[in-house]
Backbone as numpy.savetxt, mean C-alpha at the origin, in Angstrom:
# Nx Ny Nz CAx CAy CAz Cx Cy Cz
30.43 -32.92 71.74 31.22 -32.28 70.70 30.81 -33.01 69.59
31.00 -34.24 69.80 30.62 -35.55 68.60 28.87 -34.64 68.04
28.20 -34.98 68.71 26.65 -34.41 68.64 27.10 -33.16 67.87
27.51 -32.12 68.40 27.65 -31.14 67.24 27.98 -31.13 65.82
29.16 -32.25 65.71 29.56 -32.20 64.86 28.60 -33.16 63.53
28.18 -33.73 64.24 26.99 -34.51 63.76 25.82 -33.42 63.12
25.48 -33.08 63.99 24.10 -31.80 63.71 25.17 -30.78 62.24
26.17 -30.75 62.47 26.77 -29.96 61.55 26.37 -30.41 59.89
27.14 -31.56 60.14 27.12 -32.66 58.92 25.24 -32.65 58.45
24.49 -33.00 59.72 23.30 -33.38 58.89 22.58 -31.97 58.68
23.01 -31.00 59.12 22.53 -29.67 58.65 23.42 -28.89 56.67
24.57 -29.66 56.81 25.12 -29.24 55.69 24.77 -30.03 54.39
24.04 -31.40 54.61 23.80 -32.55 54.21 22.65 -31.91 53.80
21.66 -31.36 54.38 20.35 -31.05 53.81 20.29 -29.74 53.21
21.08 -28.71 53.30 21.61 -27.73 52.82 21.87 -28.60 51.17
23.07 -29.36 51.25 23.34 -30.03 49.92 22.24 -30.49 49.08
21.58 -30.91 49.66 19.94 -31.17 49.05 19.43 -30.42 48.25
18.96 -28.97 49.28 18.37 -28.30 49.16 19.14 -27.51 47.63
20.20 -27.07 47.51 20.88 -26.43 46.26 20.58 -27.63 45.93
21.15 -29.07 45.65 21.10 -29.80 44.57 19.67 -29.41 43.50
18.21 -29.59 44.61 16.99 -29.85 44.28 17.05 -28.29 43.72
17.16 -27.33 43.84 17.47 -25.63 43.04 18.52 -25.90 41.84
19.39 -26.41 41.45 20.27 -26.56 40.46 19.61 -27.24 39.68
18.96 -28.17 40.22 17.64 -28.98 39.20 17.22 -28.24 38.41
15.52 -27.58 39.27 14.90 -26.56 38.62 15.53 -25.70 38.03
16.87 -24.86 38.37 17.53 -23.84 37.11 17.47 -24.44 36.02
18.13 -25.63 36.07 19.00 -26.19 34.87 17.10 -26.90 33.76
16.14 -27.07 34.82 15.17 -27.17 34.08 14.41 -25.68 33.35
14.48 -24.81 34.41 14.05 -23.97 33.62 14.88 -23.03 32.40
16.31 -23.51 32.45 17.19 -23.41 31.42 16.99 -23.68 30.27
16.82 -25.11 30.03 16.43 -25.82 28.91 15.04 -25.08 28.44
14.02 -25.11 29.48 12.61 -24.28 28.71 12.78 -23.17 28.11
13.74 -22.05 28.45 14.11 -21.36 28.14 14.88 -20.84 27.32
15.71 -21.99 27.00 16.73 -22.14 25.41 15.68 -22.58 24.52
14.58 -23.39 24.57 13.58 -23.90 23.55 12.63 -22.48 23.22
12.39 -21.64 24.40 11.48 -20.88 23.98 12.41 -19.56 23.09
13.71 -19.91 23.37 14.39 -18.73 22.78 14.61 -19.31 21.14
14.91 -20.58 20.69 14.72 -21.35 19.15 13.40 -21.24 18.56
12.13 -21.64 19.57 11.21 -20.60 18.96 10.61 -19.29 18.77
11.28 -18.52 19.48 11.21 -17.08 19.32 12.22 -16.81 17.88
13.00 -17.10 17.93 14.59 -16.57 16.95 13.28 -17.43 15.37
13.15 -18.82 15.82 12.12 -19.04 14.56 11.04 -17.93 14.02
10.50 -17.73 14.82 9.42 -16.77 14.31 9.50 -15.69 13.84
11.08 -14.77 14.41 11.51 -13.70 14.54 12.11 -13.66 12.44
12.80 -15.11 12.75 13.10 -14.93 10.89 11.42 -15.14 9.95
10.83 -15.80 10.54 9.52 -15.97 9.99 9.06 -14.44 9.53
8.92 -13.76 10.65 8.60 -12.28 10.54 8.85 -11.71 9.07
10.10 -11.70 9.90 11.37 -10.98 8.63 11.27 -11.25 7.06
10.73 -12.73 7.13 10.72 -12.77 5.41 9.34 -12.47 5.19
8.21 -11.99 6.01 6.92 -11.85 5.64 7.06 -10.38 5.72
7.99 -9.65 5.99 8.23 -8.07 5.86 8.73 -8.09 4.77
9.73 -8.88 4.22 10.30 -8.71 3.19 9.49 -8.88 1.72
8.92 -9.95 1.86 7.74 -9.96 0.88 7.00 -8.86 1.01
6.38 -8.80 2.14 5.36 -7.43 1.84 6.05 -6.08 1.11
7.51 -6.24 1.85 8.02 -4.76 1.21 7.84 -5.29 -0.52
8.20 -6.27 -0.94 8.33 -6.53 -2.04 7.04 -6.35 -2.99
5.83 -6.43 -2.69 4.42 -6.49 -2.86 4.33 -4.90 -2.92
4.49 -4.18 -1.82 4.25 -2.73 -2.05 5.08 -2.02 -2.80
6.19 -2.53 -3.27 7.17 -1.54 -4.41 6.19 -2.10 -5.77
6.44 -3.15 -5.81 5.59 -3.59 -6.90 3.94 -2.73 -6.98
3.35 -2.70 -5.90 2.05 -1.97 -6.41 2.27 -0.19 -6.75
3.37 -0.33 -5.52 3.62 1.11 -6.05 4.30 1.52 -7.39
4.99 0.56 -8.32 5.28 1.03 -9.39 3.84 0.89 -10.08
2.85 -0.23 -10.02 1.75 -0.23 -11.04 1.01 0.91 -10.65
0.78 1.75 -9.35 0.33 3.18 -9.28 0.35 3.63 -9.87
2.27 4.03 -10.26 2.80 5.03 -10.92 2.13 5.16 -12.16
2.38 3.62 -12.40 2.15 3.58 -13.76 0.59 3.89 -14.68
-0.12 3.86 -13.58 -1.57 4.15 -13.85 -1.70 5.74 -13.92
-0.88 6.24 -13.04 -1.17 7.91 -12.67 -0.62 8.49 -14.11
0.46 8.00 -14.60 1.04 8.46 -15.60 0.16 8.57 -17.30
-0.66 7.39 -17.14 -1.26 6.58 -18.09 -2.53 7.41 -18.00
-3.40 7.57 -17.00 -4.86 8.82 -16.92 -3.85 10.35 -17.32
-2.73 10.54 -16.43 -2.14 12.13 -16.94 -1.69 11.89 -18.35
-1.61 11.00 -19.16 -1.32 11.18 -20.31 -2.99 10.99 -21.25
-3.42 10.28 -20.48 -5.04 10.22 -21.10 -5.83 11.86 -21.11
-5.44 12.28 -19.72 -6.39 13.50 -19.68 -5.78 14.75 -20.28
-4.30 14.15 -20.83 -3.96 15.16 -21.59 -4.52 15.63 -23.07
-3.94 14.00 -23.21 -4.61 13.96 -24.93 -6.18 13.94 -25.22
-6.86 13.89 -24.08 -8.58 13.95 -24.19 -8.71 15.37 -24.19
-7.60 16.49 -23.35 -7.78 18.00 -23.55 -7.42 18.27 -25.09
-6.16 17.77 -25.73 -6.26 18.48 -26.71 -7.18 18.15 -28.11
-7.35 16.79 -27.33 -8.86 16.94 -28.40 -10.07 17.44 -28.61
-10.56 17.81 -27.58 -11.53 18.65 -27.58 -11.15 20.07 -27.75
-10.15 20.72 -27.31 -9.41 22.09 -27.84 -9.38 21.63 -29.05
-8.85 21.07 -29.77 -8.93 20.93 -31.26 -10.42 21.06 -32.26
-11.15 20.60 -31.64 -12.34 20.38 -31.85 -13.13 21.42 -31.66
-12.96 21.99 -30.77 -13.59 23.52 -29.78 -13.36 24.39 -31.32
-11.67 24.56 -31.44 -11.22 25.50 -32.20 -11.55 25.35 -33.64
-11.78 24.45 -33.91 -12.42 24.09 -35.55 -13.40 25.17 -35.79
-13.22 25.63 -36.64 -14.26 26.84 -37.34 -14.98 26.02 -38.13
-16.81 26.63 -38.42 -17.11 26.33 -39.71 -17.41 27.08 -40.45
-18.15 27.19 -41.45 -18.26 28.30 -42.49 -18.43 29.37 -42.01
-19.27 29.72 -40.94 -19.55 30.88 -40.34 -18.42 31.48 -39.40
-17.12 30.63 -38.77 -16.16 31.05 -38.57 -16.52 30.93 -36.93
-18.16 30.17 -36.79 -18.23 30.40 -34.86 -17.11 28.85 -34.40
-17.22 28.61 -33.45 -16.71 27.12 -32.84 -17.75 26.33 -33.21
-17.24 24.74 -33.58 -17.85 23.44 -33.76 -18.79 22.92 -32.22
-19.78 22.55 -32.11 -19.56 22.04 -30.99 -19.49 20.74 -30.63
-18.84 20.75 -29.55 -18.34 20.09 -28.86 -19.35 18.47 -28.52
-18.47 17.26 -29.07 -19.41 16.36 -29.26 -19.86 15.83 -27.70
-21.44 15.39 -27.71 -21.77 15.25 -26.02 -20.82 14.17 -25.32
-21.15 14.22 -23.84 -20.08 13.76 -23.18 -20.61 12.16 -23.43
-19.07 11.43 -23.46 -19.01 10.55 -23.51 -18.69 9.55 -22.35
-19.18 8.37 -21.61 -18.69 7.91 -20.50 -17.47 7.14 -21.02
-16.36 7.60 -20.32 -15.09 6.79 -20.84 -14.79 5.65 -19.43
-15.48 5.82 -18.26 -15.56 4.90 -17.21 -15.56 3.45 -18.03
-16.50 3.06 -18.95 -16.36 1.48 -19.03 -15.05 1.33 -20.19
-14.61 2.35 -20.40 -13.23 2.55 -21.74 -12.13 2.01 -20.15
-11.98 2.80 -19.59 -11.09 2.75 -18.44 -10.71 1.57 -17.60
-12.07 0.74 -17.42 -12.23 -0.14 -16.85 -10.94 -1.51 -17.05
-10.85 -2.23 -16.28 -9.44 -3.39 -16.49 -9.87 -4.53 -15.79
-9.42 -5.04 -16.09 -9.23 -6.46 -14.78 -8.03 -6.67 -14.31
-8.33 -6.38 -12.35 -6.88 -6.34 -11.90 -7.10 -7.36 -10.62
-7.11 -8.30 -10.91 -7.75 -9.61 -10.27 -6.33 -9.55 -8.94
-4.93 -9.45 -9.63 -4.08 -9.12 -8.16 -3.81 -8.15 -7.52
-4.75 -7.24 -8.19 -4.55 -5.99 -7.13 -5.89 -6.21 -5.50
-5.42 -5.25 -5.18 -5.98 -4.83 -3.96 -7.61 -4.15 -3.98
-8.53 -4.24 -3.21 -9.95 -3.80 -3.40 -9.29 -2.13 -3.11
-8.69 -2.15 -2.18 -8.26 -0.41 -2.33 -7.89 0.17 -3.42
-6.45 -0.37 -3.85 -6.80 -0.14 -5.75 -7.01 -0.06 -6.84
-8.50 -0.85 -6.51 -9.51 -1.00 -7.52 -10.34 -0.08 -7.11
-10.45 0.44 -6.05 -11.24 1.73 -5.10 -11.14 2.76 -6.18
-9.43 3.46 -5.83 -8.56 4.30 -5.87 -8.77 4.17 -7.64
-8.33 3.45 -8.20 -8.42 3.84 -9.55 -9.70 3.89 -9.93
-10.92 3.31 -9.61 -12.38 3.58 -10.30 -12.57 5.38 -9.68
-11.74 5.74 -8.18 -11.82 7.55 -8.31 -11.19 8.40 -9.38
-9.68 7.42 -9.69 -9.21 8.24 -10.96 -10.15 8.54 -11.80
-11.01 7.42 -12.30 -11.72 7.35 -13.45 -12.56 8.44 -13.63
-13.15 8.26 -11.98 -14.83 9.52 -12.03 -14.17 10.43 -11.83
-13.10 10.70 -11.97 -12.37 12.27 -11.56 -11.80 12.77 -12.84
-11.45 11.74 -13.45 -11.52 12.01 -15.54 -12.46 11.83 -15.82
-13.57 11.21 -15.73 -14.93 11.47 -16.26 -15.48 13.21 -15.37
-14.91 13.76 -14.36 -15.35 15.04 -13.87 -14.53 16.41 -14.41
-13.61 15.63 -14.92 -12.53 16.77 -15.72 -12.98 16.93 -17.55
-13.78 15.58 -17.64 -13.94 16.13 -19.33 -15.12 16.97 -19.23
-15.95 16.50 -18.33 -17.46 17.34 -18.30 -16.68 18.58 -17.88
-15.88 19.32 -17.38 -15.59 20.57 -17.14 -15.06 21.27 -18.19
-14.08 20.45 -18.77 -13.71 20.93 -20.05 -14.83 21.54 -21.00
-15.52 20.05 -21.36 -16.63 20.12 -22.01 -17.08 21.86 -22.26
-17.87 21.90 -20.52 -18.54 23.20 -20.07 -17.79 24.38 -20.47
-16.62 24.59 -20.21 -15.70 25.09 -20.58 -15.34 25.70 -21.52
-15.00 24.70 -22.73 -15.28 25.30 -23.91 -16.43 25.04 -24.67
-17.51 24.86 -24.43 -18.62 25.30 -24.74 -19.48 26.88 -24.40
-18.89 27.68 -23.58 -18.32 28.99 -23.34 -17.61 29.64 -23.25
-16.29 29.73 -24.12 -15.12 30.13 -23.61 -14.61 30.28 -25.41
-13.75 31.19 -25.58 -13.20 31.69 -27.15 -12.03 30.42 -26.78
-11.30 29.79 -27.56 -10.46 29.69 -28.13 -9.13 30.06 -27.15
-9.33 31.45 -27.51 -7.71 31.80 -27.21 -7.61 31.90 -25.93
-8.64 31.25 -24.59 -8.52 31.21 -23.30 -7.73 29.69 -23.04
-6.93 30.07 -22.26 -5.85 29.14 -21.86 -6.52 27.84 -20.75
-5.82 26.72 -20.76 -6.36 25.89 -19.78 -6.76 26.33 -18.47
-7.45 25.28 -17.39 -7.57 25.57 -16.67 -6.27 25.39 -15.62
-6.06 25.45 -14.72 -4.98 25.49 -14.01 -4.59 23.64 -13.78
-6.07 23.37 -13.63 -5.72 22.02 -13.49 -4.91 20.91 -14.91
-4.69 21.44 -15.44 -4.59 20.59 -17.29 -3.05 21.50 -17.20
-2.25 22.62 -16.09 -1.11 23.03 -16.78 0.01 22.34 -16.13
């Protein structure tokens, strides 16, 4: 009976040692996970700060783009009115005067935009090209039509 008790004690001692070893491994694993969690939380804060900065930049760029769109529309409107007024001015014979030869407005509309991205610059250059194309269309339209003809739809 004493041997049986001794065997039980030895078995329980071995289990206790195994359990202590498991507890130590779990504690080390827990500490590692806590350190990783702290690192992930810091990464999350860093990413949130980056997102906020990017959102501020996007808002600023959207406002800048809107400003340029408004300026381009105002420029189109003024150019159209100017071309129409020149076309509708009559000379002594009562015929419309010649519309001036096309002027390349792209140089005048170029601007230094060092803080803008290349996509914005490309977009604005496309807008300048479209404005030049619109000017050509207006000049062509005005050289062949009477003054009473309304403006094309893209100007109203």
